Short mmCIF file of C-alpha atoms in Angstrom, two decimals:
data_model
loop_
_atom_site.label_atom_id
_atom_site.label_comp_id
_atom_site.label_asym_id
_atom_site.label_seq_id
_atom_site.Cartn_x
_atom_site.Cartn_y
_atom_site.Cartn_z
CA MET I 1 -4.56 -1.33 54.66
CA ARG I 2 -3.57 -0.17 50.94
CA THR I 3 -5.10 3.35 51.90
CA ASP I 4 -2.83 3.84 54.76
CA ARG I 5 0.18 2.70 53.49
CA LEU I 6 -0.19 5.10 50.04
CA ARG I 7 -0.89 7.71 52.61
CA GLU I 8 2.51 7.05 54.42
CA LEU I 9 3.86 6.41 50.98
CA GLU I 10 2.83 10.14 50.16
CA GLU I 11 4.15 11.72 54.05
CA TYR I 12 7.44 9.96 53.38
CA MET I 13 8.00 10.86 50.41
CA GLN I 14 6.86 14.73 50.94
CA GLN I 15 9.82 14.46 53.53
CA LYS I 16 12.45 12.65 51.39
CA ARG I 17 11.58 14.15 48.05
CA SER I 18 12.97 11.12 46.20
CA ALA I 19 13.20 7.56 46.26
CA THR I 20 14.57 4.55 45.23
CA ILE I 21 12.40 1.33 44.36
CA PRO I 22 14.59 -0.73 47.03
CA GLU I 23 14.61 1.81 49.33
CA LEU I 24 10.65 2.18 49.35
CA CYS I 25 10.36 -1.54 49.79
CA ASP I 26 12.39 -2.52 52.58
CA HIS I 27 11.22 0.83 54.44
CA PHE I 28 7.57 0.02 54.09
CA ASN I 29 8.29 -3.92 53.87
CA VAL I 30 6.40 -5.36 50.72
CA SER I 31 7.06 -6.86 47.52
CA LEU I 32 8.54 -5.08 44.64
CA ASN I 33 5.12 -5.52 42.60
CA THR I 34 3.15 -3.73 45.86
CA ILE I 35 5.41 -0.70 45.88
CA ARG I 36 5.08 -1.02 41.92
CA ARG I 37 1.16 -0.67 42.45
CA ASP I 38 1.38 1.72 45.32
CA ILE I 39 3.58 4.23 42.56
CA LYS I 40 1.07 4.12 39.89
CA GLU I 41 -1.46 5.00 42.39
CA LEU I 42 0.60 7.94 43.35
CA VAL I 43 1.83 8.89 39.73
CA LYS I 44 -1.55 9.21 38.05
CA SER I 45 -2.96 11.10 41.23
CA GLY I 46 0.13 13.51 40.32
CA THR I 47 2.18 13.25 43.56
CA VAL I 48 4.95 11.61 42.25
CA SER I 49 6.86 11.94 38.86
CA LYS I 50 8.57 8.37 38.01
CA VAL I 51 12.66 8.34 37.14
CA TYR I 52 14.76 6.26 36.69
CA GLY I 53 15.09 3.38 39.81
CA GLY I 54 12.58 5.85 41.64
CA ILE I 55 10.50 8.13 42.01
CA LEU I 56 10.55 12.47 42.70
CA TRP I 57 8.11 14.29 45.02
CA ASN I 58 6.29 16.69 42.92
CA GLN I 59 7.56 20.20 43.85
CA GLU I 60 5.64 23.23 43.03
CA ASP I 61 7.95 25.95 43.27
CA ASN I 62 5.89 28.53 40.38
CA ILE I 63 3.16 28.39 43.07
CA VAL I 64 2.35 31.52 44.29
CA PRO I 65 2.44 31.49 48.03
CA PHE I 66 -1.62 31.70 49.59
CA THR I 67 -0.15 35.18 51.65
CA ALA I 68 1.29 37.28 48.55
CA ARG I 69 -1.73 35.82 46.65
CA SER I 70 -4.51 37.04 49.50
CA THR I 71 -3.25 40.49 49.59
CA VAL I 72 -4.02 40.99 46.25
CA ALA I 73 -7.21 42.60 44.87
CA ILE I 74 -9.30 42.43 48.16
CA ASP I 75 -12.33 45.00 47.01
CA GLU I 76 -12.80 42.55 43.75
CA LYS I 77 -12.64 39.39 45.88
CA ARG I 78 -15.57 40.76 48.73
CA HIS I 79 -17.65 42.08 45.61
CA ILE I 80 -17.29 38.66 44.28
CA GLY I 81 -18.11 36.65 47.46
CA SER I 82 -20.99 38.77 47.70
CA LEU I 83 -22.31 37.97 44.58
CA ALA I 84 -21.99 34.13 44.90
CA ALA I 85 -23.92 34.60 48.46
CA SER I 86 -27.03 34.67 46.23
CA LEU I 87 -26.53 31.33 45.65
CA VAL I 88 -26.35 29.24 48.68
CA GLU I 89 -29.45 28.37 50.10
CA ASP I 90 -30.54 26.76 53.56
CA GLY I 91 -30.06 23.48 54.20
CA GLU I 92 -27.20 23.00 51.61
CA THR I 93 -23.74 21.21 51.46
CA ILE I 94 -21.44 23.01 49.35
CA TYR I 95 -17.56 22.94 48.80
CA ILE I 96 -15.53 26.40 48.79
CA ASP I 97 -11.80 25.62 47.85
CA SER I 98 -8.47 26.82 48.86
CA GLY I 99 -8.28 29.98 46.33
CA THR I 100 -7.85 33.84 47.68
CA THR I 101 -11.58 34.21 46.29
CA ALA I 102 -13.96 31.88 47.48
CA VAL I 103 -12.95 32.03 51.10
CA HIS I 104 -14.72 35.44 50.65
CA LEU I 105 -18.02 33.94 50.12
CA LEU I 106 -18.24 33.11 54.28
CA PRO I 107 -19.07 36.35 55.82
CA TYR I 108 -22.01 36.68 53.05
CA ILE I 109 -23.52 33.36 54.35
CA ALA I 110 -23.16 33.78 57.96
CA GLN I 111 -26.63 33.79 58.18
CA ARG I 112 -28.06 31.29 56.47
CA ARG I 113 -29.43 28.12 58.06
CA ASN I 114 -27.95 24.45 58.41
CA VAL I 115 -25.52 25.31 55.46
CA THR I 116 -22.46 22.67 55.34
CA VAL I 117 -19.09 24.16 54.21
CA VAL I 118 -16.81 21.20 52.63
CA SER I 119 -12.96 22.53 52.34
CA ASN I 120 -9.82 21.91 52.19
CA SER I 121 -8.52 24.73 52.85
CA LEU I 122 -6.79 25.76 56.26
CA ILE I 123 -8.43 29.67 55.76
CA VAL I 124 -11.48 28.59 55.55
CA PHE I 125 -11.03 26.42 58.84
CA ASN I 126 -10.11 29.20 60.82
CA GLU I 127 -12.10 32.06 59.36
CA ILE I 128 -15.37 29.60 59.56
CA GLN I 129 -15.20 30.00 63.33
CA LYS I 130 -16.38 33.27 63.07
CA TYR I 131 -19.58 32.07 61.78
CA PRO I 132 -20.80 29.45 64.30
CA GLU I 133 -24.33 29.09 62.44
CA LEU I 134 -22.34 27.31 59.42
CA ASN I 135 -21.12 23.70 59.80
CA LEU I 136 -17.61 22.40 58.67
CA LEU I 137 -16.75 19.20 57.25
CA THR I 138 -13.22 18.35 56.34
CA ALA I 139 -11.87 15.61 54.57
CA GLY I 140 -8.47 15.13 55.42
CA GLY I 141 -5.12 15.36 53.50
CA ILE I 142 -1.54 16.30 53.76
CA PHE I 143 -0.99 19.81 54.27
CA ASN I 144 1.33 21.99 51.67
CA GLN I 145 2.54 24.89 53.47
CA LYS I 146 2.14 27.42 49.87
CA THR I 147 -1.63 26.75 49.57
CA LYS I 148 -2.02 26.57 52.85
CA SER I 149 -4.22 23.78 51.77
CA PHE I 150 -5.02 19.77 52.62
CA VAL I 151 -4.33 17.84 49.35
CA GLY I 152 -2.89 14.01 48.36
CA LEU I 153 -4.58 11.01 47.59
CA SER I 154 -6.61 10.71 51.36
CA ALA I 155 -7.86 14.13 50.75
CA VAL I 156 -9.61 13.00 47.24
CA THR I 157 -10.74 9.67 48.53
CA GLY I 158 -12.31 11.89 51.61
CA LEU I 159 -14.48 13.15 49.20
CA ASN I 160 -16.04 10.14 47.55
CA ASP I 161 -18.90 9.77 50.12
CA ILE I 162 -20.14 13.32 50.42
CA ARG I 163 -22.68 14.86 48.32
CA ILE I 164 -21.39 18.55 47.21
CA ARG I 165 -24.57 20.82 45.98
CA LYS I 166 -22.66 23.47 44.83
CA ALA I 167 -18.95 23.96 44.67
CA PHE I 168 -17.57 27.41 44.56
CA MET I 169 -13.93 27.44 42.71
CA SER I 170 -11.27 29.62 42.17
CA SER I 171 -8.24 29.47 39.24
CA THR I 172 -5.16 31.26 38.48
CA GLY I 173 -6.36 31.61 35.11
CA VAL I 174 -9.20 30.86 32.76
CA SER I 175 -9.42 30.80 28.85
CA ILE I 176 -12.04 29.97 26.66
CA GLU I 177 -9.26 27.56 25.16
CA ALA I 178 -7.45 25.82 28.64
CA GLY I 179 -10.53 26.12 30.68
CA ALA I 180 -10.20 27.03 34.78
CA THR I 181 -6.01 26.48 34.93
CA ASN I 182 -4.02 26.83 38.18
CA ASN I 183 -0.31 25.49 39.26
CA SER I 184 -0.99 22.89 41.84
CA LEU I 185 -0.98 19.12 40.56
CA HIS I 186 -2.21 18.01 44.02
CA GLU I 187 -4.49 20.99 44.38
CA ALA I 188 -6.13 20.45 40.71
CA GLU I 189 -6.49 16.76 41.65
CA VAL I 190 -8.95 18.13 44.54
CA LYS I 191 -10.54 19.93 42.72
CA ARG I 192 -11.78 17.40 39.60
CA ALA I 193 -12.66 15.39 42.59
CA VAL I 194 -14.74 17.70 44.03
CA ILE I 195 -16.49 18.80 40.68
CA SER I 196 -17.18 14.89 40.23
CA ARG I 197 -19.40 14.94 42.81
CA ALA I 198 -20.78 18.33 43.04
CA GLN I 199 -24.12 19.10 41.29
CA LYS I 200 -23.18 22.73 40.24
CA VAL I 201 -19.77 24.11 39.82
CA ILE I 202 -19.54 27.75 40.18
CA LEU I 203 -16.19 29.99 39.61
CA MET I 204 -15.60 32.78 40.97
CA VAL I 205 -12.60 34.59 39.59
CA ASP I 206 -11.51 38.48 39.19
CA HIS I 207 -11.00 40.45 35.92
CA THR I 208 -7.09 39.75 36.15
CA LYS I 209 -7.92 36.33 35.27
CA PHE I 210 -9.03 36.55 32.14
CA ASP I 211 -7.08 35.02 28.81
CA ARG I 212 -4.15 33.95 31.07
CA SER I 213 -3.56 29.95 31.66
CA ALA I 214 -1.48 28.11 34.39
CA ALA I 215 -0.05 24.61 33.98
CA ILE I 216 -2.99 22.62 34.75
CA CYS I 217 -6.21 22.44 33.70
CA PHE I 218 -8.77 21.17 36.42
CA CYS I 219 -12.00 22.43 34.89
CA GLY I 220 -13.59 23.28 31.21
CA LEU I 221 -15.31 26.12 30.80
CA GLU I 222 -18.53 24.08 29.92
CA GLN I 223 -18.67 22.34 32.76
CA LEU I 224 -19.68 25.47 34.96
CA ALA I 225 -23.02 26.42 36.23
CA CYS I 226 -22.63 29.78 36.60
CA PHE I 227 -19.15 32.28 36.23
CA ILE I 228 -18.81 35.12 38.95
CA THR I 229 -16.10 37.86 38.29
CA ASP I 230 -16.13 41.55 39.34
CA LYS I 231 -16.18 43.33 35.93
CA LYS I 232 -18.49 43.14 32.82
CA PRO I 233 -16.80 39.95 31.19
CA PRO I 234 -15.40 40.33 27.41
CA GLU I 235 -17.65 39.84 24.62
CA LYS I 236 -16.37 36.47 23.66
CA TYR I 237 -16.72 34.88 26.92
CA LEU I 238 -20.51 36.14 26.75
CA ARG I 239 -21.15 34.49 23.72
CA PHE I 240 -19.86 31.84 25.12
CA PHE I 241 -21.93 31.23 28.59
CA GLU I 242 -24.62 32.26 26.43
CA GLN I 243 -23.65 29.09 24.10
CA ASN I 244 -23.30 27.18 27.25
CA HIS I 245 -26.31 28.46 28.91
CA ILE I 246 -24.19 29.10 31.79
CA MET I 247 -25.20 31.89 34.27
CA VAL I 248 -23.06 35.69 34.60
CA LYS I 249 -22.44 37.13 37.86
CA TYR I 250 -20.27 40.49 37.74
#
């Protein structure tokens, strides 16, 4: 099936980092037109870039590893997690992304009944084992060591049939002009897929993220239902949120 071949192509490129068109045709035993269509899909998803005669895996060397980010502003992130928990109701299906802030939601919803957590985060997978009342649903994908998350085409398509009530997202930077941004093409693609499936999007960021922009926008601030942070946002943000009827918690 084509979906299987696209997943295998992703895995091949993640290992090889670069490949020629003839090499790919030979390896997957497909025609030139078929491999070109497959490449077009991966370019669209941000997984690879086209170069003369072949493709390159999109390396993400500007991403700070999860382990380094997870030790920063712990108290602030826990506070944000506790505020976000007030939005989760019994019986809901929610998404928790792979950021270092959103994972702090888990302990505060541990006693909710029949809550299903959807995630692409290995850290969420590990942490949720502490809370047996919570259900876990995963969408698959290719594991990214730096972000400790599962990404790629199979992660995106795996979300197609999942109905998400609320999506709890984190970002590297946030600004009125650029929106919510991060430095990972693969993560941004998954985030966009989640946002398209979610009834409500909640952004969780600490105060250091204001007026910072990373490389890739995955969400305009006007798309949010709620914005949660640890300190009172600057006035221009408060005005923007009020004008766009966005709830603010801090």
